Amino acid sequence: MINVGIAGASGYTGAELVKLIWNHPQTNLKAITSNSYNGQSLARVFPSMNGFENLICQDLDVKKLAGKIDVMFLALPHKVSMEYVPGLLNENIKVIDLSADYRFSNAKAYESAYQAHTSKQLLKESVYGLCEIYRAQIKSSPLIGNPGCYPTSILLPLLPLIKENLILTTGIISDSKSGVSGAGRSLSLATHFSEVNESFSAYKIGNHRHTPEINEILSLHAQVNVNITFTPHLLPLTRGMLSTIYLQAKDHINEQKIRETYHNFYDKEPFVRVLDKSQFPAISHVRGTNRCDFGFYFDENTRQIIIVSAIDNLLKGAAGQAVQNMNILFGFPDETGLNAVQAPL
Amino acid sequence: MINVGIAGASGYTGAELVKLIWNHPQTNLKAITSNSYNGQSLARVFPSMNGFENLICQDLDVKKLAGKIDVMFLALPHKVSMEYVPGLLNENIKVIDLSADYRFSNAKAYESAYQAHTSKQLLKESVYGLCEIYRAQIKSSPLIGNPGCYPTSILLPLLPLIKENLILTTGIISDSKSGVSGAGRSLSLATHFSEVNESFSAYKIGNHRHTPEINEILSLHAQVNVNITFTPHLLPLTRGMLSTIYLQAKDHINEQKIRETYHNFYDKEPFVRVLDKSQFPAISHVRGTNRCDFGFYFDENTRQIIIVSAIDNLLKGAAGQAVQNMNILFGFPDETGLNAVQAPL
Amino acid sequence: MINVGIAGASGYTGAELVKLIWNHPQTNLKAITSNSYNGQSLARVFPSMNGFENLICQDLDVKKLAGKIDVMFLALPHKVSMEYVPGLLNENIKVIDLSADYRFSNAKAYESAYQAHTSKQLLKESVYGLCEIYRAQIKSSPLIGNPGCYPTSILLPLLPLIKENLILTTGIISDSKSGVSGAGRSLSLATHFSEVNESFSAYKIGNHRHTPEINEILSLHAQVNVNITFTPHLLPLTRGMLSTIYLQAKDHINEQKIRETYHNFYDKEPFVRVLDKSQFPAISHVRGTNRCDFGFYFDENTRQIIIVSAIDNLLKGAAGQAVQNMNILFGFPDETGLNAVQAPL
Amino acid sequence: MINVGIAGASGYTGAELVKLIWNHPQTNLKAITSNSYNGQSLARVFPSMNGFENLICQDLDVKKLAGKIDVMFLALPHKVSMEYVPGLLNENIKVIDLSADYRFSNAKAYESAYQAHTSKQLLKESVYGLCEIYRAQIKSSPLIGNPGCYPTSILLPLLPLIKENLILTTGIISDSKSGVSGAGRSLSLATHFSEVNESFSAYKIGNHRHTPEINEILSLHAQVNVNITFTPHLLPLTRGMLSTIYLQAKDHINEQKIRETYHNFYDKEPFVRVLDKSQFPAISHVRGTNRCDFGFYFDENTRQIIIVSAIDNLLKGAAGQAVQNMNILFGFPDETGLNAVQAPL
């Protein structure tokens, strides 16, 4: 049994973490923090969270956590995470950070997309927590930068093709669509019910901060600079994400080769599911699960590949993958606390 | 042609008023005001409002409006309306106020539900703008208190039965449900997409401010004090309202008598539609229209009546009824600018 | 470990049962049946149901199940259940029937609401599976009629008050609202997306088949005939149900007495949660759980009680309560396989 | 005043046509037909359609229409339209066909996507009713093939760039998303509320029938064969469509040139709105209007253009454009009966 803390428990991702850790057979939830709800029980913050009347949000004080916590999840905004991570590591608390602060190995890339980084040296030590790709490194790293939701939905189907050199690294386009929960619980006109409901729109065209995150990882594996086109959209639904990805196979590559490559990479992975030919996922297929499901279409004439990939943005795109990282870090099977079957509705 | 101003044009009700007045064949829209968007075009506030690039939100300055405006719609919060109404009337500008400030004739009832009233003497002059019931008084009043959305959906089917003394005035219950647009465009956790979507709840049980408004009107017509039970709920949809109303017929009353009474009251009314036996409205039937549709069920054994009544909360429940009031006030047929047919979706 | 079969696994309730039984630590899922999808894997019927590729829908053949199954869940339409129940009992297979066929003890009440009953004698042996009320009888009954969703949401808050004789048994009204999943997976215009979305309506006013089910149970406990008014409505959301119930306290009863009564009944129950004063549930609070949450408002002047009660129609309203019944029947703690914490979204 | 008939009035597109023609100042609606609701009033088919109690659905009988109708809208499935069009033309009734039957000039392209064409010779005479592009031809054609919804949203922003030779004609991708009303009122699991709600998915990847329609028009104007990649998706909302289109500018082309080209094409068009730099449409901006709004992003480094285009699939994507075609055909201004302002909700 390990002792766990969760910072930012009053957000949607934080609440998912509380749920997962509570149901997890190998953890004790020792501390939750919330800036906005300090001193209040989580059951008051989220009336659905029955049984949590005695779990009180506290402020995030590294000294108080020292010696009591084995691992801390940070469901905090970028920039805020950086303020706590060095202190937590100093106290021998492992950190799984769900902000963007430790996802980059290149500080300049981070700084051009976000702001000045106050602990650049840690970027060399932190591991990008895309479980299926970085499992070996995750096992031994005290600091994990949990991937963004969009990057997870895009990188999982792209990396096998990139690593095996099956596709052109230019001209890759991901047209991605996310549910509203990805924008968190903070108030804004963009997430006001009457504005979102019965509507749909693209946003941050050409400049979303997940683009450099995706490009860094793709480039590392391609060994050339990769610059994808990434267009996020806002769906009128609460949870779920779907990416439609367009790319070109290299000349000698056929559908069979792609399919084999995928199966080699993922057949033993409990949370990635390569769909059969002509099968594509819907968001409803993965909602409430930690899975990434994807299918692909290959046009023999044009050599174009179209991949459709779906995740639950709060699970495989955030809290679920964070717990999967914890499982890897502490030597539990990946599925521990994450393998509940989900009904279709 | 009359000259019209709209205060509070940057809210949802204000925008509906702009749309209706713009499409209205007998009006010129001369001024719109907005506290939050002063100096900006309405097309910038609402990107859907094409053609309004030249319509600029100004501040609400009575002196500037004097002599230019025949009638002013106030789509303002209660208490704010009171600050402007006496001044507007002094300048011979007629006022249709969509706040609660001039709906009550009894100042004490207003003050116990809202706050101190700063122009009580006007309450004697203002008319409650429930068009089908107060048409005669509306024609000659410079100040109209436009009814609340819930009261409109409840009073229209109740008043004929109350006035004709067909029902018990005790034990009336209205279980009412509203779309989210009724809460306006201001931000709150209660209207955050992820909180409302796929949920449903009751609110302000036992103390909603529309209860005294309904009771005052019912009591005036019943000539006894009526205290109804009113429970509002929030629906996960943008526009529309449905009230399910439970009451008891008096001993000698049968279904036929109720039906005849309704038809006598409403058959010549363009915006009230009494449905046939066993027919009940859905919100989709009235969305985008200025209609109130209702049907009723009569249980011969228990003499219980169940009425189901539906309106579009932004039209018959707010902006549409306000324009209907303007039509009556200026001698246009009720339907002017309001009779566009609506398709089912 | 017990061996379980599920009939009707290709419906929404059936799929919820599969999920619950699969995640349950004390069961083996031995057979699933489906009339429409005979021979197909459940993963093909519901693409979300990963891991069920080897679980093949078969036809419902009692002989094949004999000796292999300890308990059979029937998620079948009424009338169809009756065709199989006597045969299953003959083979010593316990039955938890989710249709209406064995919910009534009075065959006439059943027959006037449904159709001729072909095994009336079993109605004397079957137990109404409202777990918190009939736990003692459930423990020893081979045949359980699992309650309807609406009745569950209404009876749980009403029965303590009825049994303790605190309220008038006349004039009780339940205004109830259900998500669309309650209508199942069969196609109809009433559940077509474009018809339901952004709409809301009442249906079967005065004649819904759940009314006699509710009345029979209330009357048994009141020891007088109780006839409630029950009006169901269709919400534009997938899962969840909320009932707003209006009733009158007897003269000597105060709020404190009601509250104490509720706590005496339910404080030890894991799946019923009496909310504090001024607290009322939303559907989002119980979605994905087996809980019934309710709060109440008491008006001291009128002695009126307003109860708001929420359940997930597919769980406490169907599959969850069915598994809770199985737990009671086989001596497992009620929460077994049902106590997963749920996050707010 | 012209006399109008509408075939297929009981579908969603047909009902939109009824609404538009009814509100149109220059038309008399003389006949509506419906296969499924023959003999019933439209108010019974769609309870929202008040005032249509006397408008009775009849069967489609060309002989009965002869001499009474100037123009017939056919909101029928493909293949069914072909059965009536030659007969209608013989009776000197102009036809605006909303099926795919007369959209193609190349019969082979039609036949490979649909089925054998029974009046191929008419394909030479019919005009593709994309109003802004084919206005001159529409004016004098008795037979108009009204464009598909997806093609409209894609062709309007693409054609100016194609015609002015500003872009590469290879590698064009349209990732398009439609509301559920596009699938009509027929029942299917794919449009069942509980399956669509809170989900999102791609469909007909690589083989949607709108692809050859788009390609034929693009190729005609490019004077080379154009083959775009088109991926449709289903949004969990009722009405609206958004296409995100990826393409490459030619070497010498800059953003200014693209913008000028668009303004030259569309500034005088009442129903196409080119948005300012960094502005992109949401579906809510065009819902309930006949407009196509689009904005574009130009990446100077890669010369990639990303266009986001939005329409209401039932209006500019179907019934609205059909009425615009009628206006052109009969010499009315395009906006006649179509220019009602729309509020944001």
Coordinates of C-alpha atoms in Angstrom, one line a residue, chain A residues 12 37 45-46 180-198 235-238, chain B residues 12 37 45-46 180-198 235-238:
Chain A
Y12 CA -12.7 17.9 -12.6
Y37 CA -12.1 25.2 -1.2
V45 CA -17.4 20.7 -3.4
F46 CA -18.9 17.8 -5.4
V180 CA -16.1 20.7 -22.6
S181 CA -14.8 19.1 -19.4
G182 CA -11.3 19.6 -20.8
A183 CA -11.7 23.3 -20.1
G184 CA -12.1 22.6 -16.4
R185 CA -14.4 24.0 -13.8
S186 CA -13.4 27.7 -14.0
L187 CA -16.1 30.0 -15.4
S188 CA -15.9 31.5 -18.8
L189 CA -18.3 32.5 -21.5
A190 CA -16.8 29.8 -23.7
T191 CA -18.1 27.1 -21.3
H192 CA -21.4 28.7 -20.5
F193 CA -24.1 26.2 -21.2
S194 CA -26.2 28.4 -23.5
E195 CA -23.1 29.3 -25.6
V196 CA -21.8 25.7 -26.0
N197 CA -25.0 23.7 -26.2
E198 CA -26.1 23.0 -29.8
L235 CA -17.8 19.5 -28.8
P236 CA -21.2 20.1 -27.1
L237 CA -20.7 17.1 -24.7
T238 CA -19.1 16.7 -21.3
Chain B
Y12 CA -30.1 37.0 -24.2
Y37 CA -20.3 46.2 -24.0
V45 CA -21.2 40.9 -28.8
F46 CA -23.1 38.2 -30.6
V180 CA -30.9 27.4 -19.0
S181 CA -31.2 30.6 -21.1
G182 CA -33.6 31.8 -18.4
A183 CA -30.6 32.3 -16.2
G184 CA -29.1 34.8 -18.6
R185 CA -25.6 35.2 -19.9
S186 CA -23.9 36.0 -16.6
L187 CA -21.4 33.3 -15.5
S188 CA -22.1 31.0 -12.6
L189 CA -21.3 27.4 -11.7
A190 CA -25.0 26.7 -12.0
T191 CA -24.9 27.4 -15.7
H192 CA -21.5 26.0 -16.4
F193 CA -21.8 23.5 -19.3
S194 CA -20.3 20.5 -17.5
E195 CA -22.5 21.0 -14.4
V196 CA -25.8 21.4 -16.3
N197 CA -25.4 19.0 -19.2
E198 CA -26.8 15.5 -18.5
L235 CA -33.5 21.5 -17.7
P236 CA -30.4 20.7 -19.7
L237 CA -31.5 22.6 -22.8
T238 CA -31.2 26.1 -24.0

